[in-house]
CSV table of C-alpha atoms and ligand atoms in Angstrom, one decimal:
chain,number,residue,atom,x,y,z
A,12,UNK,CA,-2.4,28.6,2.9
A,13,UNK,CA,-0.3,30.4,5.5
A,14,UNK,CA,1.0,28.3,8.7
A,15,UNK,CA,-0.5,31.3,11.2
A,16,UNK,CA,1.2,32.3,14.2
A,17,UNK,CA,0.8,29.1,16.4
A,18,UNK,CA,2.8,27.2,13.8
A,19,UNK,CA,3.6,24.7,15.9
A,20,UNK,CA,5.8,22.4,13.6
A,21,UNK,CA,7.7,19.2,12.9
A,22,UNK,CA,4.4,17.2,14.0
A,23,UNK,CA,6.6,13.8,13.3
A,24,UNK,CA,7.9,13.8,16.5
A,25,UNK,CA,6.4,16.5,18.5
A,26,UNK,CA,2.8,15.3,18.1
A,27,UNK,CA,1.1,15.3,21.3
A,28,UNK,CA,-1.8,13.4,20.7
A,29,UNK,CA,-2.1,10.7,17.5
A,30,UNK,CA,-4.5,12.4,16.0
A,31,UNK,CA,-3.0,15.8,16.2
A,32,UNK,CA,-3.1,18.0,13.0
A,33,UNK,CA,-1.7,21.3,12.7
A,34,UNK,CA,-0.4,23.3,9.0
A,35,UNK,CA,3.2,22.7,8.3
A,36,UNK,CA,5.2,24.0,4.9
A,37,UNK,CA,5.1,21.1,2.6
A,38,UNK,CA,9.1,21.8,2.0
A,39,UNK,CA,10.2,22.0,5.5
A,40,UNK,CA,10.4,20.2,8.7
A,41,UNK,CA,10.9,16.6,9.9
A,42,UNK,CA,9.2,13.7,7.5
A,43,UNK,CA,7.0,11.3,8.6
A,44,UNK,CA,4.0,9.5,6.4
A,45,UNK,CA,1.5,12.6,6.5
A,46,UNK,CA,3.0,14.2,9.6
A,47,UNK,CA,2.0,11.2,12.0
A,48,UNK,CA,4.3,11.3,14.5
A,49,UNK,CA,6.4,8.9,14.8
A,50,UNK,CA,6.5,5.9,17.3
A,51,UNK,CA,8.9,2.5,18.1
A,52,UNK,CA,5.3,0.8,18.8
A,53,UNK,CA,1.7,0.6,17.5
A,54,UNK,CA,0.1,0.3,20.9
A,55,UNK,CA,-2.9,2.6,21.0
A,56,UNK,CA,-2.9,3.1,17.2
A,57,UNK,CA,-5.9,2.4,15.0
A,58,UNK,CA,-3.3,2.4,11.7
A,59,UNK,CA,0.5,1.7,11.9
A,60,UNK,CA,2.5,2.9,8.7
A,61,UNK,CA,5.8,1.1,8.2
A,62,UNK,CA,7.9,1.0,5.4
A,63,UNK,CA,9.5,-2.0,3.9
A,64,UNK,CA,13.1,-0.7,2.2
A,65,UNK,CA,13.4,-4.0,0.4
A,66,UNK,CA,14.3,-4.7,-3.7
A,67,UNK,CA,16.3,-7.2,-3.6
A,68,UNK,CA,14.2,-9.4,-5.4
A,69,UNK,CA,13.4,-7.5,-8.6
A,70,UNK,CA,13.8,-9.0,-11.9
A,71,UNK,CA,14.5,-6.0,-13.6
A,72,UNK,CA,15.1,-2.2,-12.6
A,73,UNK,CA,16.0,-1.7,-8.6
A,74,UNK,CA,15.7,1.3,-6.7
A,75,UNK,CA,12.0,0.6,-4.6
A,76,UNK,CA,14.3,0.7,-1.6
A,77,UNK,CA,14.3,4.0,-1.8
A,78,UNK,CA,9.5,3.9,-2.1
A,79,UNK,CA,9.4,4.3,1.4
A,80,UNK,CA,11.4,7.6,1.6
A,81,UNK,CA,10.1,9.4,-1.5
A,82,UNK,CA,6.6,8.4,-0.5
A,83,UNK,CA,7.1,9.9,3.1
A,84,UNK,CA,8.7,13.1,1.1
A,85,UNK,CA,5.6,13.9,-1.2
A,86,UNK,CA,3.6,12.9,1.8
A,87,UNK,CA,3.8,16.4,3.2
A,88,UNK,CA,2.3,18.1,0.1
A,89,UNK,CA,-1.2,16.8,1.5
A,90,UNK,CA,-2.1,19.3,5.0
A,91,UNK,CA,-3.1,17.3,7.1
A,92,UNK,CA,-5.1,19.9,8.6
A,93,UNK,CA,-7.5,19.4,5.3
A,94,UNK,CA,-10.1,17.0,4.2
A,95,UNK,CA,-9.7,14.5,1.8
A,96,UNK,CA,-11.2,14.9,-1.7
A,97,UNK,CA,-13.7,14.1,-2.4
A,98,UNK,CA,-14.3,12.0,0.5
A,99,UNK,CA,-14.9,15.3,2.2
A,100,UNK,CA,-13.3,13.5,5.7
A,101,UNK,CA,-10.2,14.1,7.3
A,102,UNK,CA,-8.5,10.7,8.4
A,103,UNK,CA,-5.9,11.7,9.8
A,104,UNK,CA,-8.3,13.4,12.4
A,105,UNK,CA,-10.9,10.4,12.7
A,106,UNK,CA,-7.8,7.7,13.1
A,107,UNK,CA,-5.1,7.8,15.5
A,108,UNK,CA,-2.1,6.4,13.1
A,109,UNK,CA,1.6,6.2,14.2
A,110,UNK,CA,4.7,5.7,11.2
A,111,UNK,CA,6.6,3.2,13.3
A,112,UNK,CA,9.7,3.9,10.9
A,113,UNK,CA,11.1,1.5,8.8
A,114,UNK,CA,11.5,-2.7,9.0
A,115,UNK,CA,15.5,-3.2,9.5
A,116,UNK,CA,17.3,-6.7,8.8
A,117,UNK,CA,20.7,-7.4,8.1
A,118,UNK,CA,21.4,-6.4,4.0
A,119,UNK,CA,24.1,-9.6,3.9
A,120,UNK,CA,22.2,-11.8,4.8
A,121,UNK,CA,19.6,-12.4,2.4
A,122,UNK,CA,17.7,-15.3,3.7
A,123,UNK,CA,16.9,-14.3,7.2
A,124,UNK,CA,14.7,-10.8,5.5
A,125,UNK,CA,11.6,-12.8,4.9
A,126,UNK,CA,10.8,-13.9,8.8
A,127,UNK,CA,12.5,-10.3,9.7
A,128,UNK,CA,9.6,-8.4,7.7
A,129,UNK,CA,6.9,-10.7,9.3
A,130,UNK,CA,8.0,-10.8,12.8
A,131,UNK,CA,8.1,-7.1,12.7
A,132,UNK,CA,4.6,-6.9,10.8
A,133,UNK,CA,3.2,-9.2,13.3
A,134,UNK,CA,4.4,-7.2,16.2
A,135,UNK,CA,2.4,-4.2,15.2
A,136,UNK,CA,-0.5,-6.2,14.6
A,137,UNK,CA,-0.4,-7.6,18.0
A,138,UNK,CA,-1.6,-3.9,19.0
A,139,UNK,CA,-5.0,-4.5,17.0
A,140,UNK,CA,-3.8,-2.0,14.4
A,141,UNK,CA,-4.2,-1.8,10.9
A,142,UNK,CA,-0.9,-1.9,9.2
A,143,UNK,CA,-0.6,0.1,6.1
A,144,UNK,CA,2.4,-0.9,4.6
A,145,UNK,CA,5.0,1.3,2.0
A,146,UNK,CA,7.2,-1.2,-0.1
A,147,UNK,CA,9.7,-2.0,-1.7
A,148,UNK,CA,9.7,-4.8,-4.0
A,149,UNK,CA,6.3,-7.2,-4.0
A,150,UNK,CA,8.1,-9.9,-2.2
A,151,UNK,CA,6.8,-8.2,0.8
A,152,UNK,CA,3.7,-8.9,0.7
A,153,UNK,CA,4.8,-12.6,0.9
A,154,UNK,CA,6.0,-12.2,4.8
A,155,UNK,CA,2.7,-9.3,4.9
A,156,UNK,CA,0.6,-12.2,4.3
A,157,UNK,CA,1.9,-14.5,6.6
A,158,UNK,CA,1.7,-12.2,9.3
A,159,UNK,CA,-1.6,-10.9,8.5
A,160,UNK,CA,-2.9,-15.0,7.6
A,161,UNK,CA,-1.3,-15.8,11.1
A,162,UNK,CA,-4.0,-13.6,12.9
A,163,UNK,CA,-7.1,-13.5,10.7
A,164,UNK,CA,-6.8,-16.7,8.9
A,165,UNK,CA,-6.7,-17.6,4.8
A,166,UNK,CA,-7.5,-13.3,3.1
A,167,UNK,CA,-9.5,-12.9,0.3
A,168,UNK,CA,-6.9,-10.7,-2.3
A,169,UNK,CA,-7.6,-7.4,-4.1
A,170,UNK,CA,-4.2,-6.7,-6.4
A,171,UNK,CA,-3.7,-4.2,-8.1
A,172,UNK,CA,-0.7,-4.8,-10.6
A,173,UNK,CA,0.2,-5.5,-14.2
A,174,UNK,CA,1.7,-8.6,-12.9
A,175,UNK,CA,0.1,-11.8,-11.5
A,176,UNK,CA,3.1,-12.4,-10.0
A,177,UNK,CA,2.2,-16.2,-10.2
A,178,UNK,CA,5.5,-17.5,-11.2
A,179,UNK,CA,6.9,-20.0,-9.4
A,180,UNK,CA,10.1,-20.7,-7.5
A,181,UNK,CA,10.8,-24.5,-6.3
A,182,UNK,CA,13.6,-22.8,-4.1
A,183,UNK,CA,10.9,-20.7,-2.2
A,184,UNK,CA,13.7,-18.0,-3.8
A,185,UNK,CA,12.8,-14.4,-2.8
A,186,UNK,CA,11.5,-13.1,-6.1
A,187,UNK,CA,8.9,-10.3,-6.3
A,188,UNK,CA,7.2,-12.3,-9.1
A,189,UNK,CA,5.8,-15.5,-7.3
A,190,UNK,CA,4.0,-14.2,-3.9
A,191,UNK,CA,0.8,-15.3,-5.0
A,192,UNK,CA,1.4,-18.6,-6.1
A,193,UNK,CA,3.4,-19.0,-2.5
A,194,UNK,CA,0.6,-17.6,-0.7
A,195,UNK,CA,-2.1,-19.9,-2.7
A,196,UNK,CA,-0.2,-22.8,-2.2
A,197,UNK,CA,0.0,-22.1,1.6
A,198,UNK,CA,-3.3,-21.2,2.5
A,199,UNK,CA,-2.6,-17.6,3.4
A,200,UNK,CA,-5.0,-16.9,0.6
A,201,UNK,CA,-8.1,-18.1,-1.0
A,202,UNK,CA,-8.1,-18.1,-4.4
A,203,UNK,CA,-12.2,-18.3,-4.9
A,204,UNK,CA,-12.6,-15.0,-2.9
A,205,UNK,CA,-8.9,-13.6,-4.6
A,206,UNK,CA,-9.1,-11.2,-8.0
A,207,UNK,CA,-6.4,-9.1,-9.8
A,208,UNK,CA,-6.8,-5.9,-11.2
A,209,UNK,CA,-5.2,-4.2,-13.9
A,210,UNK,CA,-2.9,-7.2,-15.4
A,211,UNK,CA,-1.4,-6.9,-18.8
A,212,UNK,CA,0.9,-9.8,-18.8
A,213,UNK,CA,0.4,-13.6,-19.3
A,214,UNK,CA,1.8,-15.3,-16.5
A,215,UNK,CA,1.8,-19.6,-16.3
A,216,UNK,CA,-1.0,-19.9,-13.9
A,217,UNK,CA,-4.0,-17.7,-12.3
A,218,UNK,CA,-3.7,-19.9,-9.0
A,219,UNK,CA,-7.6,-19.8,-8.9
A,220,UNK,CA,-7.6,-15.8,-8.6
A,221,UNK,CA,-9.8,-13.9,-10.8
A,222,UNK,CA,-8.1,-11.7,-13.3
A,223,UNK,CA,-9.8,-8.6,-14.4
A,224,UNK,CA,-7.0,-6.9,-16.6
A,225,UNK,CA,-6.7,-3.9,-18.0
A,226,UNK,CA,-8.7,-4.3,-21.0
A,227,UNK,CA,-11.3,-5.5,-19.1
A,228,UNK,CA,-11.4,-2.4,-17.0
A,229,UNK,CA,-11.3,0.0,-20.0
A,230,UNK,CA,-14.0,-1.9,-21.9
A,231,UNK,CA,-16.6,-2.4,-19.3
A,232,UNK,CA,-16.3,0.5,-17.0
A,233,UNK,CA,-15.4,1.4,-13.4
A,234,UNK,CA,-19.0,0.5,-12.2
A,235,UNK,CA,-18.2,-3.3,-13.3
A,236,UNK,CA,-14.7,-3.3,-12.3
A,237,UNK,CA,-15.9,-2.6,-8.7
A,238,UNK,CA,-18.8,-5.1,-9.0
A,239,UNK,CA,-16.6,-7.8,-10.0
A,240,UNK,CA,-14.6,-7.3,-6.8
A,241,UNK,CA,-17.3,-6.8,-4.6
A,242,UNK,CA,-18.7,-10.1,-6.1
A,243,UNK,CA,-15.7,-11.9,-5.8
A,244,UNK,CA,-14.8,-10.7,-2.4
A,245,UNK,CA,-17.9,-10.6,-0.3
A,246,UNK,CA,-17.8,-10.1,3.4
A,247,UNK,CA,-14.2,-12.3,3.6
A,248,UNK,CA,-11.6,-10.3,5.1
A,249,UNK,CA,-9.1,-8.9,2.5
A,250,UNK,CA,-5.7,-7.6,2.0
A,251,UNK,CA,-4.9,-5.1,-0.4
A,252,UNK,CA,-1.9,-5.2,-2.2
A,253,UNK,CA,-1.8,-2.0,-4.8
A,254,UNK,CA,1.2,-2.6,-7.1
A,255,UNK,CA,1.7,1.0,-8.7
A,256,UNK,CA,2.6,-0.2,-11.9
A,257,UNK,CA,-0.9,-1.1,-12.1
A,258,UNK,CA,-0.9,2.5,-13.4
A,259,UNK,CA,0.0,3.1,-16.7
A,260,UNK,CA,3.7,4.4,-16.8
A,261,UNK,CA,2.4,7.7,-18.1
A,262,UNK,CA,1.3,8.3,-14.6
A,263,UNK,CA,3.5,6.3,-12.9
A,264,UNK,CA,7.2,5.8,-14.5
A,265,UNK,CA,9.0,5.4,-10.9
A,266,UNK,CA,8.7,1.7,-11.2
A,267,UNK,CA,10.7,-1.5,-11.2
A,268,UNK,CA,8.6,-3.1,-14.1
A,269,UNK,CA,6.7,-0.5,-16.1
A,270,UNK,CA,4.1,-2.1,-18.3
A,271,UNK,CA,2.1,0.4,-21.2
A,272,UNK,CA,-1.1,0.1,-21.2
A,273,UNK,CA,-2.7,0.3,-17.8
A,274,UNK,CA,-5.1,2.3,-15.5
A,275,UNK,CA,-5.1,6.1,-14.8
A,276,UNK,CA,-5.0,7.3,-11.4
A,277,UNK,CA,-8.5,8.5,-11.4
A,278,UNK,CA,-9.4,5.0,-12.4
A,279,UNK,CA,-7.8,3.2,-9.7
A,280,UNK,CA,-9.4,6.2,-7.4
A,281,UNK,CA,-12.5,5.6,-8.2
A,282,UNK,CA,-12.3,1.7,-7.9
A,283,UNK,CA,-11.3,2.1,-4.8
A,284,UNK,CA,-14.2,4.5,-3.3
A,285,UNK,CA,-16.4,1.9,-4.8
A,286,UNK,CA,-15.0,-0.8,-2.9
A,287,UNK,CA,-14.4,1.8,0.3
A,288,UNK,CA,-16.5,-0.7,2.7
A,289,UNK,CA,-15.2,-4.1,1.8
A,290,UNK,CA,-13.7,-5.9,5.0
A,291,UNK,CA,-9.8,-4.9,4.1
A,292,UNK,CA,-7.2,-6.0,6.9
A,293,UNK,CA,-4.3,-4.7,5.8
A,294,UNK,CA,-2.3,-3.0,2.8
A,295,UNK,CA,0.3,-2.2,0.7
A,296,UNK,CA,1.3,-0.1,-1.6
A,297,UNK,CA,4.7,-1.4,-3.7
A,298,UNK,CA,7.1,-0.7,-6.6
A,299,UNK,CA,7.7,2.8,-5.8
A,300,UNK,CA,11.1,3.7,-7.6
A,301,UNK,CA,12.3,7.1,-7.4
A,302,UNK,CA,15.4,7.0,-9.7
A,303,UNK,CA,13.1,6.3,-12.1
A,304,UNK,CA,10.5,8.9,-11.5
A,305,UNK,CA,9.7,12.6,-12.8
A,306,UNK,CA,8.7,15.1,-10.8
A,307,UNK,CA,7.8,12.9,-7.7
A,308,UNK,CA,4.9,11.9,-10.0
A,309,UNK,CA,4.6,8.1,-8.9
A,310,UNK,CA,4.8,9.0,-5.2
A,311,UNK,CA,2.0,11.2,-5.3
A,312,UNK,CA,0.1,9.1,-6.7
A,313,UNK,CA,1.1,6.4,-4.4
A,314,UNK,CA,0.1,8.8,-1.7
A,315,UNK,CA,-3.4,9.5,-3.0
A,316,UNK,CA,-4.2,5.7,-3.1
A,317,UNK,CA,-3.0,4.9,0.7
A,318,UNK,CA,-5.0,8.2,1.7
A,319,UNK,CA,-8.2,6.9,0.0
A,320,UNK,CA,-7.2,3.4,2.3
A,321,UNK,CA,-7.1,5.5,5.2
A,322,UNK,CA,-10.7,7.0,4.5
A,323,UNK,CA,-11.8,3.7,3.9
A,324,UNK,CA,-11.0,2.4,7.3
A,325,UNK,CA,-12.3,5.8,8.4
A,326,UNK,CA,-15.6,5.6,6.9
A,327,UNK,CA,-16.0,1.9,8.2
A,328,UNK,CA,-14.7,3.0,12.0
A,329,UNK,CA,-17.9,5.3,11.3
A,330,UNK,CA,-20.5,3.4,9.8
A,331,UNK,CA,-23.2,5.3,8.0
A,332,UNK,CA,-20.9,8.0,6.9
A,333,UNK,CA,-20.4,6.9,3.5
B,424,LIG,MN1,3.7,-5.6,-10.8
């Protein structure tokens, strides 16, 4: 496609509307998430995108400090002058969304990162937006959940992972592997209404969530996948935490904590259309690690997945669309 002769570019900060769209060379120009321009605050935005530049609580390879930029980066190879496929909607049009940059805390002083991420999460939910979050290391959906908990009350959660990340911590440490167990144990989740996807590790303790791994998904189809979280979830309000190494490595190598043997990208797709209009308050997509990547694969696929998100809240802001 060419850019025509009103190329306007560099729509990150030059945007005059939120919902602007105009063609800009996917190699060139100022990076926001998708070309949304950016903005210090959510006020008057239907979706916030922020990224979380945390990974200093992985276990094994680091590097998802560097999801948020990478993901931005591949961002621009999807026009947002086009449709989504196959939803066959343009989000960014329907939606006004603002990338409100990065969270910032002090790197030396560990302890204090926590109630940095969720103070600033909360601030941009004060604004009534949806805050799609772009980890980093799964500890953030820790401080995610408290923030989101704090203004809808105890989520149902949809994870996507290989990991239950239901180890535990007596110190309350910051450790990527126990958010779940933290956030059962508070209340900031509830179990009953809760369900994994994807897992193919044994961790202690389920913490009352449902696991559907990723045998389970490969032996009894997409269509039950999807019913098994639409069972599970109801109408509860839900956050969506999408782990990418819930993909299998083949499709997704840029990750902390690579795991053989999980779901293809067209799987996950697909499970997500099919839970498209499920009440979802907020999300995250984590693990991204670019030093570890080839070709920008993991990104783009990271990107696909928080695009179908944004058609979801699209298609519910417009009921009777899908
Ligand atoms: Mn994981």
């Amino acid at each position: 496609m060419g850019t025509g002769a009103d190329n306007k570019g560099d729509a990150a900060f030059r945007a005059t509307t939120l919902t602007s769209t105009w063609h800009e060379p996917a190699y060139a120009g100022a990076l926001s998430f998708m070309r949304r321009r950016y903005a210090a605050s959510s006020e008057g935005a239907d979706v916030a995108i922020m990224g979380i530049p945390l990974d200093v609580a992985t276990s094994y390879r680091p590097g998802a400090r560097f999801g948020p930029q990478a993901i931005r980066r591949i961002s621009a190879l999807y026009p947002p002058t086009d449709p989504a496929w196959p939803q066959g909607i343009n989000p960014l049009e329907q939606l006004a969304i603002v990338d409100v940059g990065d969270a910032v805390w002090d790197y030396a002083d560990p302890s204090a990162i926590p109630a940095q991420i969720e103070r600033q999460a909360a601030r941009h939910l004060e604004s009534g937006a949806t805050l799609v979050s772009l980890g980093g290391d799964h500890f953030i959906t820790y401080p995610l959940l408290k923030a989101h908990a704090a203004r809808h009350g105890p989520l149902a959660l949809i994870q996507f992972d290989a990991h239950q990340d239901t180890w535990g911590d007596a110190r309350g440490g910051i450790d990527h592997g126990n958010f779940v167990l933290r956030a059962a144990a508070e209340g900031l989740i509830v179990p009953a209404q809760s369900v994994q996807i994807g897992i193919r590790t044994i961790a202690p303790t389920n913490a009352g969530v449902l696991v559907f791994d990723a045998e389970a998904v490969a032996n009894e189809g997409i269509a039950a996948t999807i019913h098994a979280i639409r069972k599970r979830v109801g109408a509860a309000k839900a956050y969506l935490t999408f782990d990418i190494d819930c993909l299998d490595p083949a499709f997704a190598p840029g990750t902390g904590t690579p795991v053989p043997g999980g779901l293809m990208t067209r799987e996950a797709l697909a499970i997500l259309r099919g839970i498209a209009d499920l009440d979802v308050v907020g999300f995250d997509l984590v693990e991204v690690a670019p030093a570890y990547d080839h070709a920008d694969m993991t990104a783009n696929a990271a990107v696909a997945i928080i695009q179908h998100f944004l058609c979801a809240i699209a298609m519910r802001a417009n009921k009777g669309v899908h």
